[in-house]
mmCIF file of C-alpha atoms and ligand atoms in Angstrom:
data_model
loop_
_atom_site.group_PDB
_atom_site.id
_atom_site.type_symbol
_atom_site.label_atom_id
_atom_site.label_comp_id
_atom_site.label_asym_id
_atom_site.label_seq_id
_atom_site.Cartn_x
_atom_site.Cartn_y
_atom_site.Cartn_z
ATOM 1 C CA MET A 1 0.000 0.000 0.000
ATOM 2 C CA THR A 2 1.275 3.466 -0.876
ATOM 3 C CA LYS A 3 2.458 5.428 2.166
ATOM 4 C CA ARG A 4 1.551 9.085 2.174
ATOM 5 C CA ILE A 5 4.131 11.531 3.497
ATOM 6 C CA ALA A 6 3.357 15.218 4.015
ATOM 7 C CA VAL A 7 6.501 17.345 3.853
ATOM 8 C CA MET A 8 6.425 20.707 5.617
ATOM 9 C CA SER A 9 9.860 22.283 5.271
ATOM 10 C CA GLY A 10 8.990 25.629 6.846
ATOM 11 C CA ASP A 11 11.495 28.428 7.308
ATOM 12 C CA GLY A 12 15.235 29.115 7.486
ATOM 13 C CA ILE A 13 17.338 25.952 7.465
ATOM 14 C CA GLY A 14 14.084 23.935 7.529
ATOM 15 C CA ALA A 15 14.129 23.681 3.731
ATOM 16 C CA GLU A 16 17.826 22.735 3.573
ATOM 17 C CA VAL A 17 17.764 19.974 6.178
ATOM 18 C CA THR A 18 14.370 18.577 5.118
ATOM 19 C CA ARG A 19 15.614 18.192 1.551
ATOM 20 C CA GLU A 20 18.333 15.846 2.837
ATOM 21 C CA GLY A 21 15.903 14.019 5.139
ATOM 22 C CA LEU A 22 13.535 13.498 2.249
ATOM 23 C CA ARG A 23 16.285 12.123 -0.005
ATOM 24 C CA VAL A 24 17.081 9.558 2.685
ATOM 25 C CA LEU A 25 13.389 8.723 3.080
ATOM 26 C CA GLU A 26 13.037 8.103 -0.649
ATOM 27 C CA ALA A 27 16.220 6.034 -0.775
ATOM 28 C CA MET A 28 15.079 3.847 2.124
ATOM 29 C CA ALA A 29 11.578 3.455 0.672
ATOM 30 C CA GLY A 30 13.245 2.249 -2.559
ATOM 31 C CA LYS A 31 15.467 -0.138 -0.626
ATOM 32 C CA PHE A 32 12.459 -1.693 1.131
ATOM 33 C CA GLY A 33 10.280 -1.686 -2.009
ATOM 34 C CA MET A 34 7.800 0.666 -0.362
ATOM 35 C CA ALA A 35 5.646 2.948 -2.544
ATOM 36 C CA THR A 36 5.390 6.526 -1.269
ATOM 37 C CA GLU A 37 3.327 9.543 -2.227
ATOM 38 C CA ILE A 38 5.073 12.760 -1.206
ATOM 39 C CA SER A 39 3.117 16.032 -0.923
ATOM 40 C CA HIS A 40 4.539 19.401 0.104
ATOM 41 C CA PHE A 41 2.652 21.906 2.264
ATOM 42 C CA PRO A 42 3.607 25.390 3.480
ATOM 43 C CA ILE A 43 3.828 26.061 7.204
ATOM 44 C CA GLY A 44 5.192 28.855 9.397
ATOM 45 C CA GLY A 45 6.542 32.098 7.985
ATOM 46 C CA VAL A 46 6.495 30.938 4.360
ATOM 47 C CA ALA A 47 2.829 29.961 4.725
ATOM 48 C CA LEU A 48 2.055 33.295 6.352
ATOM 49 C CA ASP A 49 3.701 35.162 3.468
ATOM 50 C CA GLN A 50 1.822 33.078 0.891
ATOM 51 C CA THR A 51 -1.620 32.862 2.489
ATOM 52 C CA GLY A 52 -1.765 35.135 5.572
ATOM 53 C CA ASP A 53 -2.003 32.094 7.866
ATOM 54 C CA PRO A 54 0.956 30.186 9.421
ATOM 55 C CA LEU A 55 -1.149 27.008 9.229
ATOM 56 C CA PRO A 56 -3.369 27.190 6.131
ATOM 57 C CA PRO A 57 -6.341 24.774 6.219
ATOM 58 C CA GLN A 58 -4.899 22.666 3.385
ATOM 59 C CA THR A 59 -1.699 22.128 5.396
ATOM 60 C CA LEU A 60 -3.625 20.866 8.429
ATOM 61 C CA GLU A 61 -5.760 18.683 6.169
ATOM 62 C CA GLY A 62 -2.661 17.395 4.348
ATOM 63 C CA GLY A 63 -1.117 16.475 7.688
ATOM 64 C CA ARG A 64 -4.279 14.725 8.775
ATOM 65 C CA GLU A 65 -4.529 12.667 5.598
ATOM 66 C CA ALA A 66 -0.866 11.659 5.587
ATOM 67 C CA ASP A 67 0.548 8.569 7.278
ATOM 68 C CA ALA A 68 3.350 10.772 8.595
ATOM 69 C CA ILE A 69 4.580 14.344 8.438
ATOM 70 C CA LEU A 70 8.227 15.318 7.953
ATOM 71 C CA LEU A 71 8.718 18.856 9.201
ATOM 72 C CA GLY A 72 11.725 21.208 9.070
ATOM 73 C CA ALA A 73 11.447 24.214 11.356
ATOM 74 C CA VAL A 74 9.451 27.426 11.562
ATOM 75 C CA GLY A 75 10.142 31.003 12.568
ATOM 76 C CA GLY A 76 12.597 33.786 11.953
ATOM 77 C CA PRO A 77 13.290 37.448 12.737
ATOM 78 C CA LYS A 78 11.127 38.600 9.814
ATOM 79 C CA TRP A 79 8.004 37.513 11.701
ATOM 80 C CA ASP A 80 9.099 38.150 15.299
ATOM 81 C CA THR A 81 7.194 41.405 15.724
ATOM 82 C CA LEU A 82 3.831 40.047 14.569
ATOM 83 C CA GLU A 83 1.023 39.461 17.021
ATOM 84 C CA PHE A 84 1.169 36.041 18.692
ATOM 85 C CA SER A 85 -1.620 34.408 16.639
ATOM 86 C CA LEU A 86 0.210 35.141 13.375
ATOM 87 C CA ARG A 87 3.651 33.974 14.461
ATOM 88 C CA PRO A 88 5.099 31.005 12.520
ATOM 89 C CA GLU A 89 5.544 29.073 15.784
ATOM 90 C CA ARG A 90 1.797 29.367 16.340
ATOM 91 C CA GLY A 91 1.256 27.421 13.104
ATOM 92 C CA LEU A 92 3.284 24.513 14.467
ATOM 93 C CA LEU A 93 1.487 24.577 17.828
ATOM 94 C CA ARG A 94 -1.862 24.535 16.013
ATOM 95 C CA LEU A 95 -0.718 21.591 13.861
ATOM 96 C CA ARG A 96 0.284 19.596 16.965
ATOM 97 C CA ALA A 97 -3.005 20.464 18.681
ATOM 98 C CA GLY A 98 -5.086 19.839 15.534
ATOM 99 C CA LEU A 99 -3.693 16.327 15.162
ATOM 100 C CA GLU A 100 -3.798 15.722 18.921
ATOM 101 C CA LEU A 101 -0.133 14.719 19.002
ATOM 102 C CA PHE A 102 -0.017 13.856 22.677
ATOM 103 C CA ALA A 103 3.245 11.896 22.888
ATOM 104 C CA ASN A 104 6.562 13.596 22.210
ATOM 105 C CA LEU A 105 9.476 11.196 21.760
ATOM 106 C CA ARG A 106 12.929 12.655 22.236
ATOM 107 C CA PRO A 107 15.852 10.229 21.989
ATOM 108 C CA ALA A 108 19.154 11.293 23.489
ATOM 109 C CA GLN A 109 21.842 9.074 22.105
ATOM 110 C CA ILE A 110 25.591 9.386 21.755
ATOM 111 C CA TYR A 111 26.659 8.603 18.200
ATOM 112 C CA GLY A 112 30.089 6.994 18.098
ATOM 113 C CA ASP A 113 32.935 9.502 18.097
ATOM 114 C CA LEU A 114 30.595 12.362 18.996
ATOM 115 C CA VAL A 115 31.102 11.489 22.647
ATOM 116 C CA GLU A 116 33.738 14.258 22.574
ATOM 117 C CA ALA A 117 31.031 16.840 21.813
ATOM 118 C CA SER A 118 29.344 16.336 25.183
ATOM 119 C CA THR A 119 30.146 18.743 27.976
ATOM 120 C CA LEU A 120 30.061 15.777 30.383
ATOM 121 C CA LYS A 121 32.965 13.384 30.909
ATOM 122 C CA LYS A 122 33.387 10.666 28.291
ATOM 123 C CA GLU A 123 33.189 7.876 30.889
ATOM 124 C CA VAL A 124 29.821 9.252 32.109
ATOM 125 C CA VAL A 125 28.100 9.593 28.732
ATOM 126 C CA GLU A 126 29.677 6.920 26.526
ATOM 127 C CA GLY A 127 27.040 4.487 25.291
ATOM 128 C CA CYS A 128 24.199 6.678 26.539
ATOM 129 C CA ASP A 129 20.860 5.871 24.852
ATOM 130 C CA ILE A 130 17.810 7.412 26.498
ATOM 131 C CA MET A 131 14.270 7.949 25.221
ATOM 132 C CA VAL A 132 12.333 10.739 26.918
ATOM 133 C CA ILE A 133 8.583 10.572 26.345
ATOM 134 C CA ARG A 134 6.848 13.819 27.187
ATOM 135 C CA GLU A 135 3.091 14.319 27.418
ATOM 136 C CA LEU A 136 2.455 17.148 24.988
ATOM 137 C CA THR A 137 -1.166 18.248 24.976
ATOM 138 C CA GLY A 138 -2.116 18.449 28.659
ATOM 139 C CA GLY A 139 -0.766 19.508 32.016
ATOM 140 C CA ILE A 140 0.073 22.990 33.196
ATOM 141 C CA TYR A 141 0.653 24.452 29.711
ATOM 142 C CA PHE A 142 -3.014 23.957 28.869
ATOM 143 C CA GLY A 143 -4.847 23.821 32.242
ATOM 144 C CA GLU A 144 -7.629 26.281 33.061
ATOM 145 C CA PRO A 145 -8.036 28.672 34.776
ATOM 146 C CA ARG A 146 -4.989 30.611 33.695
ATOM 147 C CA GLY A 147 -3.989 34.239 33.260
ATOM 148 C CA ILE A 148 -2.696 37.312 35.028
ATOM 149 C CA LYS A 149 -5.278 38.963 37.221
ATOM 150 C CA GLY A 150 -5.244 42.088 39.302
ATOM 151 C CA GLU A 151 -6.219 41.331 42.872
ATOM 152 C CA LYS A 152 -6.036 43.783 45.763
ATOM 153 C CA GLY A 153 -3.588 45.976 43.927
ATOM 154 C CA ALA A 154 -1.071 43.200 43.253
ATOM 155 C CA ARG A 155 -1.228 41.144 40.077
ATOM 156 C CA VAL A 156 -1.503 37.377 40.308
ATOM 157 C CA GLY A 157 -0.140 34.981 37.705
ATOM 158 C CA LEU A 158 -2.165 31.767 37.593
ATOM 159 C CA ASN A 159 -1.750 28.400 35.890
ATOM 160 C CA THR A 160 -3.414 25.090 36.589
ATOM 161 C CA LEU A 161 -1.890 21.618 36.489
ATOM 162 C CA VAL A 162 -4.546 19.079 35.554
ATOM 163 C CA TYR A 163 -4.198 15.508 34.342
ATOM 164 C CA THR A 164 -7.178 13.227 33.836
ATOM 165 C CA GLU A 165 -6.874 9.471 34.203
ATOM 166 C CA PRO A 166 -7.359 8.820 30.441
ATOM 167 C CA GLU A 167 -4.665 11.387 29.621
ATOM 168 C CA ILE A 168 -2.231 9.680 31.983
ATOM 169 C CA GLU A 169 -3.162 6.210 30.752
ATOM 170 C CA ARG A 170 -2.549 6.939 27.093
ATOM 171 C CA ILE A 171 0.881 8.516 27.600
ATOM 172 C CA VAL A 172 2.046 5.932 30.144
ATOM 173 C CA LYS A 173 0.891 3.207 27.721
ATOM 174 C CA VAL A 174 3.146 4.713 25.051
ATOM 175 C CA GLY A 175 5.924 4.658 27.656
ATOM 176 C CA PHE A 176 5.438 0.961 28.417
ATOM 177 C CA GLU A 177 5.154 0.039 24.732
ATOM 178 C CA ILE A 178 8.321 1.858 23.771
ATOM 179 C CA ALA A 179 10.246 0.583 26.801
ATOM 180 C CA SER A 180 9.218 -2.958 25.846
ATOM 181 C CA LYS A 181 10.858 -2.456 22.421
ATOM 182 C CA ARG A 182 14.018 -1.019 23.985
ATOM 183 C CA GLY A 183 15.663 -2.022 27.266
ATOM 184 C CA ASN A 184 12.474 -2.993 29.189
ATOM 185 C CA LYS A 185 13.064 -0.260 31.780
ATOM 186 C CA LEU A 186 10.535 2.525 32.244
ATOM 187 C CA CYS A 187 11.132 5.385 34.673
ATOM 188 C CA SER A 188 8.033 7.484 35.373
ATOM 189 C CA VAL A 189 8.963 10.984 36.545
ATOM 190 C CA ASP A 190 6.612 13.041 38.704
ATOM 191 C CA LYS A 191 6.431 15.191 41.820
ATOM 192 C CA ALA A 192 4.118 12.944 43.824
ATOM 193 C CA ASN A 193 5.495 14.222 47.135
ATOM 194 C CA VAL A 194 3.912 17.625 46.447
ATOM 195 C CA LEU A 195 1.340 17.456 43.629
ATOM 196 C CA GLU A 196 -1.982 15.577 43.633
ATOM 197 C CA SER A 197 -1.883 15.331 39.832
ATOM 198 C CA SER A 198 1.392 13.436 40.273
ATOM 199 C CA VAL A 199 -0.096 11.158 42.949
ATOM 200 C CA LEU A 200 -2.724 10.139 40.406
ATOM 201 C CA TRP A 201 -0.054 9.817 37.684
ATOM 202 C CA ARG A 202 1.964 7.426 39.853
ATOM 203 C CA GLU A 203 -1.125 5.389 40.830
ATOM 204 C CA VAL A 204 -2.202 4.985 37.201
ATOM 205 C CA ALA A 205 1.320 3.972 36.127
ATOM 206 C CA GLU A 206 1.434 1.358 38.913
ATOM 207 C CA GLU A 207 -2.016 0.019 37.950
ATOM 208 C CA MET A 208 -0.908 -0.402 34.323
ATOM 209 C CA ALA A 209 2.348 -2.172 35.154
ATOM 210 C CA SER A 210 0.705 -5.623 35.313
ATOM 211 C CA GLN A 211 -0.208 -5.313 31.602
ATOM 212 C CA PHE A 212 3.512 -5.074 30.790
ATOM 213 C CA PRO A 213 5.182 -7.663 33.026
ATOM 214 C CA GLU A 214 8.355 -7.627 30.935
ATOM 215 C CA VAL A 215 8.940 -3.928 31.715
ATOM 216 C CA GLU A 216 10.526 -2.904 35.007
ATOM 217 C CA LEU A 217 8.717 0.248 36.213
ATOM 218 C CA SER A 218 10.405 2.731 38.530
ATOM 219 C CA HIS A 219 9.476 6.214 39.755
ATOM 220 C CA LEU A 220 11.578 9.309 40.382
ATOM 221 C CA TYR A 221 10.724 12.781 41.595
ATOM 222 C CA VAL A 222 11.566 15.278 38.890
ATOM 223 C CA ASP A 223 14.267 17.063 40.888
ATOM 224 C CA ASN A 224 16.065 13.779 41.523
ATOM 225 C CA ALA A 225 15.572 12.750 37.881
ATOM 226 C CA ALA A 226 17.300 15.951 36.707
ATOM 227 C CA MET A 227 20.197 15.251 39.060
ATOM 228 C CA GLN A 228 20.486 11.591 38.032
ATOM 229 C CA LEU A 229 20.439 12.494 34.322
ATOM 230 C CA ILE A 230 23.572 14.553 34.739
ATOM 231 C CA ARG A 231 25.200 12.287 37.357
ATOM 232 C CA ALA A 232 24.731 8.901 35.717
ATOM 233 C CA PRO A 233 22.668 9.104 32.503
ATOM 234 C CA ARG A 234 23.345 5.496 31.474
ATOM 235 C CA GLN A 235 21.032 4.253 34.269
ATOM 236 C CA PHE A 236 18.051 5.417 32.148
ATOM 237 C CA ASP A 237 16.439 3.621 29.259
ATOM 238 C CA THR A 238 12.936 5.055 28.755
ATOM 239 C CA ILE A 239 11.505 7.987 30.737
ATOM 240 C CA VAL A 240 7.844 8.987 30.678
ATOM 241 C CA THR A 241 6.649 12.234 32.203
ATOM 242 C CA GLY A 242 4.208 15.134 32.004
ATOM 243 C CA ASN A 243 4.370 18.176 29.782
ATOM 244 C CA MET A 244 6.380 20.661 31.846
ATOM 245 C CA PHE A 245 8.740 18.131 33.463
ATOM 246 C CA GLY A 246 9.283 16.581 30.021
ATOM 247 C CA ASP A 247 9.973 19.955 28.447
ATOM 248 C CA ILE A 248 12.832 20.530 30.862
ATOM 249 C CA LEU A 249 14.178 16.978 31.141
ATOM 250 C CA SER A 250 14.164 16.324 27.390
ATOM 251 C CA ASP A 251 16.367 19.374 26.794
ATOM 252 C CA ALA A 252 18.682 18.387 29.633
ATOM 253 C CA ALA A 253 18.915 14.805 28.317
ATOM 254 C CA ALA A 254 19.466 16.042 24.775
ATOM 255 C CA MET A 255 22.404 18.185 25.770
ATOM 256 C CA ILE A 256 24.173 15.160 27.191
ATOM 257 C CA THR A 257 24.755 14.333 23.526
ATOM 258 C CA GLY A 258 26.380 17.653 22.700
ATOM 259 C CA SER A 259 24.889 19.033 19.504
ATOM 260 C CA ILE A 260 21.486 20.439 18.664
ATOM 261 C CA GLY A 261 21.979 19.582 14.996
ATOM 262 C CA MET A 262 21.902 15.864 15.843
ATOM 263 C CA LEU A 263 18.595 15.639 17.718
ATOM 264 C CA PRO A 264 15.531 14.078 16.081
ATOM 265 C CA SER A 265 12.029 13.920 17.540
ATOM 266 C CA ALA A 266 8.639 12.386 16.961
ATOM 267 C CA SER A 267 5.222 13.560 18.092
ATOM 268 C CA ILE A 268 2.647 10.818 17.935
ATOM 269 C CA GLY A 269 -1.088 11.049 18.455
ATOM 270 C CA ALA A 270 -4.476 9.596 17.858
ATOM 271 C CA ASP A 271 -4.749 11.250 14.474
ATOM 272 C CA GLY A 272 -1.251 11.412 13.009
ATOM 273 C CA ALA A 273 2.493 11.498 13.535
ATOM 274 C CA LEU A 274 4.967 14.311 13.072
ATOM 275 C CA TYR A 275 8.726 13.894 12.743
ATOM 276 C CA GLU A 276 11.035 16.883 13.054
ATOM 277 C CA PRO A 277 14.465 17.958 14.243
ATOM 278 C CA VAL A 278 14.533 19.461 17.725
ATOM 279 C CA HIS A 279 16.359 22.540 16.460
ATOM 280 C CA GLY A 280 14.728 25.677 15.105
ATOM 281 C CA SER A 281 15.095 27.519 11.801
ATOM 282 C CA ALA A 282 18.617 28.815 12.685
ATOM 283 C CA PRO A 283 18.301 32.125 10.800
ATOM 284 C CA ASP A 284 21.987 32.856 11.539
ATOM 285 C CA ILE A 285 23.110 30.072 9.176
ATOM 286 C CA ALA A 286 20.113 29.779 6.817
ATOM 287 C CA GLY A 287 20.868 29.712 3.096
ATOM 288 C CA LYS A 288 24.586 29.020 3.598
ATOM 289 C CA ASP A 289 24.498 25.240 3.080
ATOM 290 C CA ILE A 290 26.286 24.674 6.389
ATOM 291 C CA ALA A 291 23.402 23.365 8.551
ATOM 292 C CA ASN A 292 23.675 19.868 9.953
ATOM 293 C CA PRO A 293 20.974 17.742 8.266
ATOM 294 C CA LEU A 294 21.476 14.709 10.546
ATOM 295 C CA ALA A 295 18.642 15.614 12.950
ATOM 296 C CA SER A 296 16.263 15.573 9.985
ATOM 297 C CA ILE A 297 17.784 12.346 8.646
ATOM 298 C CA LEU A 298 17.510 10.685 12.074
ATOM 299 C CA SER A 299 13.902 11.927 12.308
ATOM 300 C CA VAL A 300 13.253 9.976 9.107
ATOM 301 C CA GLY A 301 14.695 6.927 10.900
ATOM 302 C CA MET A 302 12.159 7.455 13.687
ATOM 303 C CA LEU A 303 9.414 7.777 11.062
ATOM 304 C CA PHE A 304 10.245 4.338 9.694
ATOM 305 C CA ARG A 305 10.470 2.874 13.192
ATOM 306 C CA TYR A 306 7.325 4.306 14.737
ATOM 307 C CA THR A 307 4.881 4.951 11.893
ATOM 308 C CA PHE A 308 5.834 2.073 9.608
ATOM 309 C CA ASP A 309 7.001 -0.284 12.360
ATOM 310 C CA MET A 310 10.275 -0.829 10.488
ATOM 311 C CA PRO A 311 12.993 -0.645 13.165
ATOM 312 C CA GLU A 312 15.426 -2.254 10.715
ATOM 313 C CA ALA A 313 15.199 0.810 8.459
ATOM 314 C CA ASP A 314 15.926 3.067 11.449
ATOM 315 C CA ARG A 315 18.910 0.931 12.380
ATOM 316 C CA ILE A 316 20.281 1.138 8.828
ATOM 317 C CA ILE A 317 19.940 4.937 8.815
ATOM 318 C CA GLN A 318 21.609 5.242 12.222
ATOM 319 C CA SER A 319 24.486 3.000 11.103
ATOM 320 C CA ALA A 320 24.957 5.093 7.969
ATOM 321 C CA VAL A 321 25.045 8.255 10.110
ATOM 322 C CA VAL A 322 27.602 6.799 12.522
ATOM 323 C CA ALA A 323 29.799 5.572 9.642
ATOM 324 C CA THR A 324 29.634 8.971 7.932
ATOM 325 C CA LEU A 325 30.480 10.837 11.149
ATOM 326 C CA SER A 326 33.694 8.876 11.547
ATOM 327 C CA LYS A 327 35.087 10.737 8.528
ATOM 328 C CA TYR A 328 32.911 13.769 7.848
ATOM 329 C CA ARG A 329 31.298 16.484 9.978
ATOM 330 C CA THR A 330 29.275 19.620 9.467
ATOM 331 C CA VAL A 331 30.739 22.746 10.995
ATOM 332 C CA ASP A 332 28.685 22.576 14.234
ATOM 333 C CA ILE A 333 30.250 19.212 15.163
ATOM 334 C CA GLN A 334 33.711 19.665 13.639
ATOM 335 C CA GLY A 335 36.201 17.216 15.050
ATOM 336 C CA PRO A 336 39.827 16.133 14.724
ATOM 337 C CA ASN A 337 40.748 13.930 11.750
ATOM 338 C CA THR A 338 37.443 14.580 10.006
ATOM 339 C CA LYS A 339 36.630 16.650 6.928
ATOM 340 C CA THR A 340 34.128 19.507 7.294
ATOM 341 C CA VAL A 341 31.327 19.337 4.738
ATOM 342 C CA GLY A 342 28.154 21.302 3.989
ATOM 343 C CA CYS A 343 24.513 20.338 4.411
ATOM 344 C CA GLY A 344 23.995 18.936 0.902
ATOM 345 C CA GLU A 345 27.300 17.069 0.909
ATOM 346 C CA MET A 346 26.508 15.485 4.277
ATOM 347 C CA GLY A 347 23.246 14.255 2.724
ATOM 348 C CA ASP A 348 25.199 12.845 -0.261
ATOM 349 C CA LEU A 349 27.591 11.028 2.056
ATOM 350 C CA VAL A 350 24.829 9.416 4.129
ATOM 351 C CA LEU A 351 23.129 8.337 0.895
ATOM 352 C CA GLN A 352 26.403 6.803 -0.301
ATOM 353 C CA GLN A 353 26.648 4.828 2.932
ATOM 354 C CA LEU A 354 23.056 3.651 2.524
ATOM 355 C CA ALA A 355 23.751 2.561 -1.038
ATOM 356 C CA GLU A 356 26.584 0.377 0.227
ATOM 357 C CA THR A 357 24.163 -1.586 2.420
ATOM 358 C CA SER A 358 23.037 -4.702 0.543
ATOM 359 C CA GLU A 359 19.664 -4.363 -1.152
ATOM 360 C CA PRO A 360 16.786 -4.816 -1.606
ATOM 361 C CA ILE A 361 15.535 -5.607 1.896
ATOM 362 C CA PRO A 362 12.104 -7.258 2.052
ATOM 363 C CA VAL A 363 9.282 -5.282 3.616
ATOM 364 C CA PRO A 364 8.290 -6.914 6.956
ATOM 365 C CA ALA A 365 5.327 -9.283 6.491
ATOM 366 C CA ALA A 366 2.858 -7.121 8.434
ATOM 367 C CA HIS A 367 3.419 -4.193 6.055
HETATM 368 P P1 NAD B 1 17.760 27.352 16.724
HETATM 369 O O1 NAD B 1 17.659 25.926 17.098
HETATM 370 O O2 NAD B 1 17.184 27.729 15.415
HETATM 371 O O3 NAD B 1 19.302 27.803 16.744
HETATM 372 C C1 NAD B 1 20.099 27.793 17.918
HETATM 373 C C2 NAD B 1 21.588 27.722 17.534
HETATM 374 O O4 NAD B 1 21.873 26.399 17.048
HETATM 375 C C3 NAD B 1 21.958 28.661 16.392
HETATM 376 O O5 NAD B 1 23.253 29.158 16.604
HETATM 377 C C4 NAD B 1 21.942 27.795 15.162
HETATM 378 O O6 NAD B 1 22.800 28.217 14.129
HETATM 379 C C5 NAD B 1 22.360 26.441 15.723
HETATM 380 N N1 NAD B 1 21.725 25.345 14.983
HETATM 381 C C6 NAD B 1 20.427 24.950 15.049
HETATM 382 N N2 NAD B 1 20.209 23.937 14.227
HETATM 383 C C7 NAD B 1 21.364 23.666 13.619
HETATM 384 C C8 NAD B 1 21.745 22.720 12.624
HETATM 385 N N3 NAD B 1 20.898 21.833 12.102
HETATM 386 N N4 NAD B 1 23.027 22.728 12.211
HETATM 387 C C9 NAD B 1 23.915 23.597 12.720
HETATM 388 N N5 NAD B 1 23.609 24.517 13.667
HETATM 389 C C10 NAD B 1 22.332 24.541 14.104
HETATM 390 O O7 NAD B 1 17.082 28.185 17.911
HETATM 391 P P2 NAD B 1 16.802 29.759 18.010
HETATM 392 O O8 NAD B 1 17.932 30.536 17.412
HETATM 393 O O9 NAD B 1 16.417 29.980 19.404
HETATM 394 O O10 NAD B 1 15.495 30.009 17.136
HETATM 395 C C11 NAD B 1 15.507 30.461 15.778
HETATM 396 C C12 NAD B 1 14.070 30.442 15.257
HETATM 397 O O11 NAD B 1 13.595 29.095 15.236
HETATM 398 C C13 NAD B 1 13.096 31.231 16.141
HETATM 399 O O12 NAD B 1 12.192 31.905 15.300
HETATM 400 C C14 NAD B 1 12.413 30.164 16.961
HETATM 401 O O13 NAD B 1 11.124 30.530 17.371
HETATM 402 C C15 NAD B 1 12.357 29.037 15.947
HETATM 403 N N6 NAD B 1 12.260 27.686 16.550
HETATM 404 C C16 NAD B 1 11.488 26.801 15.881
HETATM 405 C C17 NAD B 1 11.418 25.495 16.329
HETATM 406 C C18 NAD B 1 10.602 24.531 15.542
HETATM 407 O O14 NAD B 1 10.234 24.816 14.416
HETATM 408 N N7 NAD B 1 10.314 23.336 16.075
HETATM 409 C C19 NAD B 1 12.124 25.098 17.472
HETATM 410 C C20 NAD B 1 12.929 26.029 18.120
HETATM 411 C C21 NAD B 1 12.995 27.326 17.639
#
């Protein structure tokens, strides 16, 4: 069956890195004999310039109809002074909300020689491979009531942290499922010593554990989790947590690996899946062909793994990236005894590595 991919390159380096990601996607689809239908949709600043809306209706619809979305990045100084509802970033938030992408998957993995890029000691981070799963559509970022109110002469800033049982169940289920395909260790992070929403979170996670007997469930308070991530990151396999804790911990975990240009992500929901680099549109280097496309390429690996259930394809892409990095780097991850290459050339080199892998590889029976 033909797989439909919606490509939303967006702004700045979004177009440059997505082009390389897409080339890898097409090469891997060819290798696995998978038919794809690729459609392009504007999002962010480019969409605003074209249509007056950072998320035109046809882009949302295109995302909804696709099996998966490959996104670049949105935003840039040109649009920074616009009112909030017109900002490019608002288009991306509306896309995530519109497709109810409730699970954000952020791997933090050290790729081979890149261990030197981490600010932590080599012996602490070497071999690190963590998946942080962040709840993305609930919690304190969305809870009502909220706002800034004037009361008795002094303003009050108010936000509300709410999690319903079904919201907790669906994200913790994703946590268990992913842990069961990785190292069978799930750490649920909360603040159950202070917050009732966390007490419920912990109870629900415990109640679900019997459905996944192969997975060892543990709990950590978020402050301890932050400390442990920096102290001994290798103790973690899969982490599942709420929106705000996940926002902070996923960035902390990501930086263990050193470079923002290497970080892929997936946002998965009831009605779609979105794959994108963690980085933004990097206006400072846009148009110079020096951006690192590996976050986009690794996001394509996640797309194969999670939307098409083809972990083998992800493994092949990751191997090609590691092999390429041993000899070539983009400027952001320059290293000794490696040649510095541009964005397009890095894409060429990964494709060359992929071509050297024996082919064709049969599509798994279920697909
Ligand atoms: P950024 O991630 O775009 O850039 C931060 C720094 O990292 C810059 O110095 C940049 O050159 C570098 N960098 C980022 N990606 C790189 C890559 N692939 N290769 C090499 N270097 C890379 O963050 P920012 O500067 O805070 O934001 C710039 C714009 O991007 C803003 O408009 C912001 O709102 C937007 N943004 C969008 C997303 C998204 O689309 N998901 C995420 C973050 C920021």
